[in-house]
Amino acid sequence: MSYLGTKRRRDLWRGKWQFGAVLVTIFLGVLLYASSWDSYNNLDDSYNGTYERLAFADTTVSGAEAGFEDDAADVGGVADVATRLQADVPFDVDDHVLIGRLVGMPADEQPTVNRIDITEGSYLDPDDLDAVVIETHMASTFELEPGDTLEVFDGVEWREVEVAGIAISPEYLFPAKSQNEFFNAPDQFGVVFAHEELLEDLPPPAVVEQTLVVYEEDADVEATDDAVREAAETAGADDVMTQADQPSNRGLYLDVQGFAQMAVLFPIIFLGAAALATYLIMTRIVYMQRSQIGTLMANGLSRGAVWRHYVGYGVLLGLIGAGLGVALGIPLGYAMTGMYTEALGIPDTVTSFYPSTIVVGLLFGLAAGFIAAALPAGVAFRISPAEAMRGEVPTGRGQVSWIERTLPFLKRLPTRWRMALRDIGRSKRRSLSTMLAVVLALMLLLVSWGMVDTFAILLERQFEEIALQDADIVATQTVDDELVGTVADVDGVETAESVLVLEASAKKDDTYGTVLFGFDEDTQMHGFRIVDGEEEYGELPEDGILAGQHLGEEIGVEVGDEVTISIPSLDTRFETTLEGFVQEAAGTILYMEKGALTDALADASTPVDEEMLAAPSITTMMAIFEGGADRDAVVEDVRDLDEVGLVTDSRGLYLTVQDYVAFFYAFVGMMLLFGGVMAFALIFNPMSVTLAERSGEFATMRANGVSRGTITSIFLGENLILTTLAIPIGLLLGYWLAAYAMSTYSSDLLSFDLEVRTSTYVFAALSMYLITVVSALPGIRAVGRMDIGQVVRERSQ
């Protein structure tokens, strides 16, 4: 059947632009699949390789009673158990003060759980209590090297320590301080690994005793998690954090899952678009070659050979596009993995070869091409030779369009516009294909654009409407009204307030570790966006708590339920009522009115008096600056106060968060670019098919004196009308798809409810009109270059 192969090659060359557009779309879809899926697997292997090598704890328990270490070791599936002390205390690096984390380590050798990877210098010196190891992110931020010094506040005085080494820790591959302080300005949080003895004399509110549990390699993780949690709760633990909930791991996991979602969602859209384009082209070819098919079958060509011939177009396109996509996608996945692990400082970069990626990628391309070509090939298979050789015989009668019947005033439109309206209903398949192309293109554009809008809107809301303070201030002495007044009197400061900040856990059916803030009743430092409230923003209740909206699903609590709040650093707990949920972009945080919190702690299981709460490790200050004030100068003036140890510019955190999502924006930008290419390919193909199918009609019109401009307006008008009809459907489905895509990123750490600006809908719709016009230009030029005599002769044969 070599003559069929020759015919196929000629058909492909004749429609090279249409087939090329299909090829590019299949290529992009498989490229996205291969690169994203390999990145997902490689990153997962890289993280797990580091976790296994450094014995990353499967569960971390805080505040359990003595003897829990032995109980945990007896749990089936547990391989090792270790204990340590951890404290958040001020650090001073070259006169820059920050709240750092001291992690206790055995001096003579690495711990058996949560080991660290020394990249420079050496481990702790057993004979030098003031030798420490700095976590790599902190070392990079402050340009610290072995031999440098910094100061640590031990609760009584500043103590100078010397950097013995720089290390990578499995707990801080992503430098998150806690689940609810996920993003931190690089110069406002750091981790130092020190001798255990250095932490033993720290005051109780600052230091927490932790038990670290590692499971056996073949352990049932879920069952062991449950058993360890049960033992910890029996031992009165204040917080139980599994590896899945550990802040750094959670952040990395969200990114890895993002790659997995990308590897499925976007390729499906691209390959669906390619299948649609292939279907349109093959339908057009079968339609235009009816007489050829009839002649071949009348001369003995079997129906099976006809079917295989036309399916071969789609299979060939699928193989070539998928082959190119896999060939470039796999090395792109390696590159993405390397860039990502280098950016985060992951010590183990695994770039494995996955044969399944090739197999699945090729199958994706083959399936898209085969399914799309099989339908029109089936039409060719069923064609009767005698009927096909008669050529096209119009049937039926002309009639006004349904649009004109619905809107009678349209009958008064000029003839060329009525022709455009009637052309829509004359070939429903062609019209629906064009509309579907617009819908698919709009869906992809809106998904990408919607993601950008959501991040921008939620971040802006978080820092402009919810977290209203300009600066967070940590004192070096007891925080009282006089000190708050001193801060408020600094030039450029509009107002200042004291705020209680406590590491806490909330418990009902389950336990969730978080942060509890105590604000003034009429605080100006924080806005509370109430979920299902009568008004968008509300106030703190006189009694009870407000909680981040994800707490309900985390511990099985509803508004009105009693919740147990534990404060590990104070070794106490109390009962309170959940009064409502608040909607915030970052974290699942608890809020109480400061007076109500003070009263609750006074009546707690271990009473806590106001004097202890006034300690700077518990009560901090927040300030709002005057409009137009020099932010840097005000921060410096507050920092110069003798009673102030640390000032954090909240706007700096805003910029830090934007830096962290830069990688995401880069990916979405790539999606917008690919989406634009796909949108053009999608809309270009049905227009090309329309032009090919109507070439005889347009030639006849030209032969009868109809100007090129009139034909152009009819052709363009028809497609603009179809675009207009498709845009509302595309916007609706695009919004739904974007909402689903954003929901895959949402968790108790980060809440991403889709937010789309009105301007985005307008620009997305206008972009469809622009792409429609641009896609029509080749067809419009073809009408102008049309050889009227040749086309009419071909149509009369």
Coordinates of N, CA, C and O in Angstrom, one line a residue, residues 87-92 97-102 150-155 158 206 474-476 617 645-646:
A87 N 15.0 25.6 72.1 CA 14.6 26.9 72.7 C 14.6 28.0 71.6 O 15.6 28.0 70.8
D88 N 13.7 28.9 71.6 CA 13.7 30.1 70.7 C 14.2 31.2 71.6 O 13.4 31.7 72.5
V89 N 15.3 31.8 71.3 CA 15.9 32.9 72.1 C 16.5 33.9 71.1 O 16.8 33.6 69.9
P90 N 16.8 35.1 71.6 CA 17.4 36.1 70.7 C 18.9 35.8 70.4 O 19.6 35.3 71.2
F91 N 19.2 36.0 69.1 CA 20.6 36.0 68.7 C 21.1 37.4 68.3 O 20.2 38.2 67.8
D92 N 22.3 37.6 68.4 CA 22.9 38.9 67.9 C 24.1 38.6 67.0 O 25.1 38.1 67.4
V97 N 19.9 41.8 65.7 CA 19.2 40.9 66.6 C 18.0 40.2 66.0 O 17.2 40.9 65.2
L98 N 17.9 38.9 66.2 CA 16.8 38.2 65.6 C 16.4 37.1 66.6 O 17.2 36.8 67.6
I99 N 15.2 36.6 66.5 CA 14.8 35.4 67.3 C 15.3 34.2 66.6 O 14.8 33.9 65.5
G100 N 16.2 33.5 67.3 CA 16.8 32.3 66.7 C 16.3 31.0 67.4 O 15.6 31.1 68.4
R101 N 16.7 29.9 66.9 CA 16.3 28.6 67.5 C 17.6 27.9 67.9 O 18.4 27.6 67.1
L102 N 17.7 27.6 69.2 CA 18.8 26.8 69.7 C 18.3 25.3 69.8 O 17.3 25.0 70.4
L150 N 29.0 34.9 67.2 CA 27.8 35.6 67.4 C 27.4 35.5 68.9 O 28.1 34.8 69.6
E151 N 26.3 36.2 69.3 CA 25.9 36.2 70.7 C 24.6 35.5 70.8 O 23.7 35.7 70.0
V152 N 24.4 34.8 71.9 CA 23.1 34.1 72.2 C 22.7 34.6 73.6 O 23.5 34.6 74.5
F153 N 21.4 34.9 73.7 CA 20.9 35.4 75.0 C 20.4 34.2 75.7 O 19.5 33.4 75.3
D154 N 21.0 33.9 76.9 CA 20.7 32.6 77.6 C 19.7 32.8 78.7 O 19.5 32.0 79.6
G155 N 18.9 33.9 78.6 CA 17.9 34.2 79.6 C 18.3 35.1 80.7 O 17.5 35.7 81.4
W158 N 23.9 38.0 77.6 CA 24.4 37.6 76.2 C 25.7 36.8 76.3 O 26.6 37.1 77.1
A206 N 11.0 29.5 77.6 CA 11.7 29.5 76.3 C 12.1 28.1 75.8 O 12.2 27.8 74.6
V474 N 10.4 43.0 70.0 CA 10.7 42.1 71.2 C 11.6 42.9 72.1 O 12.6 43.5 71.8
A475 N 11.1 43.0 73.4 CA 11.8 43.8 74.4 C 12.9 42.9 75.1 O 12.9 41.7 75.0
T476 N 13.7 43.6 75.8 CA 14.8 43.0 76.7 C 14.4 43.0 78.1 O 15.2 42.5 79.0
S617 N 9.6 37.0 76.5 CA 9.5 35.8 75.7 C 8.0 35.5 75.4 O 7.8 34.6 74.5
G645 N 15.1 44.8 72.1 CA 16.1 43.9 71.6 C 16.0 43.6 70.1 O 17.0 43.3 69.4
L646 N 14.8 43.5 69.6 CA 14.6 43.1 68.2 C 13.4 43.8 67.6 O 12.3 44.0 68.2

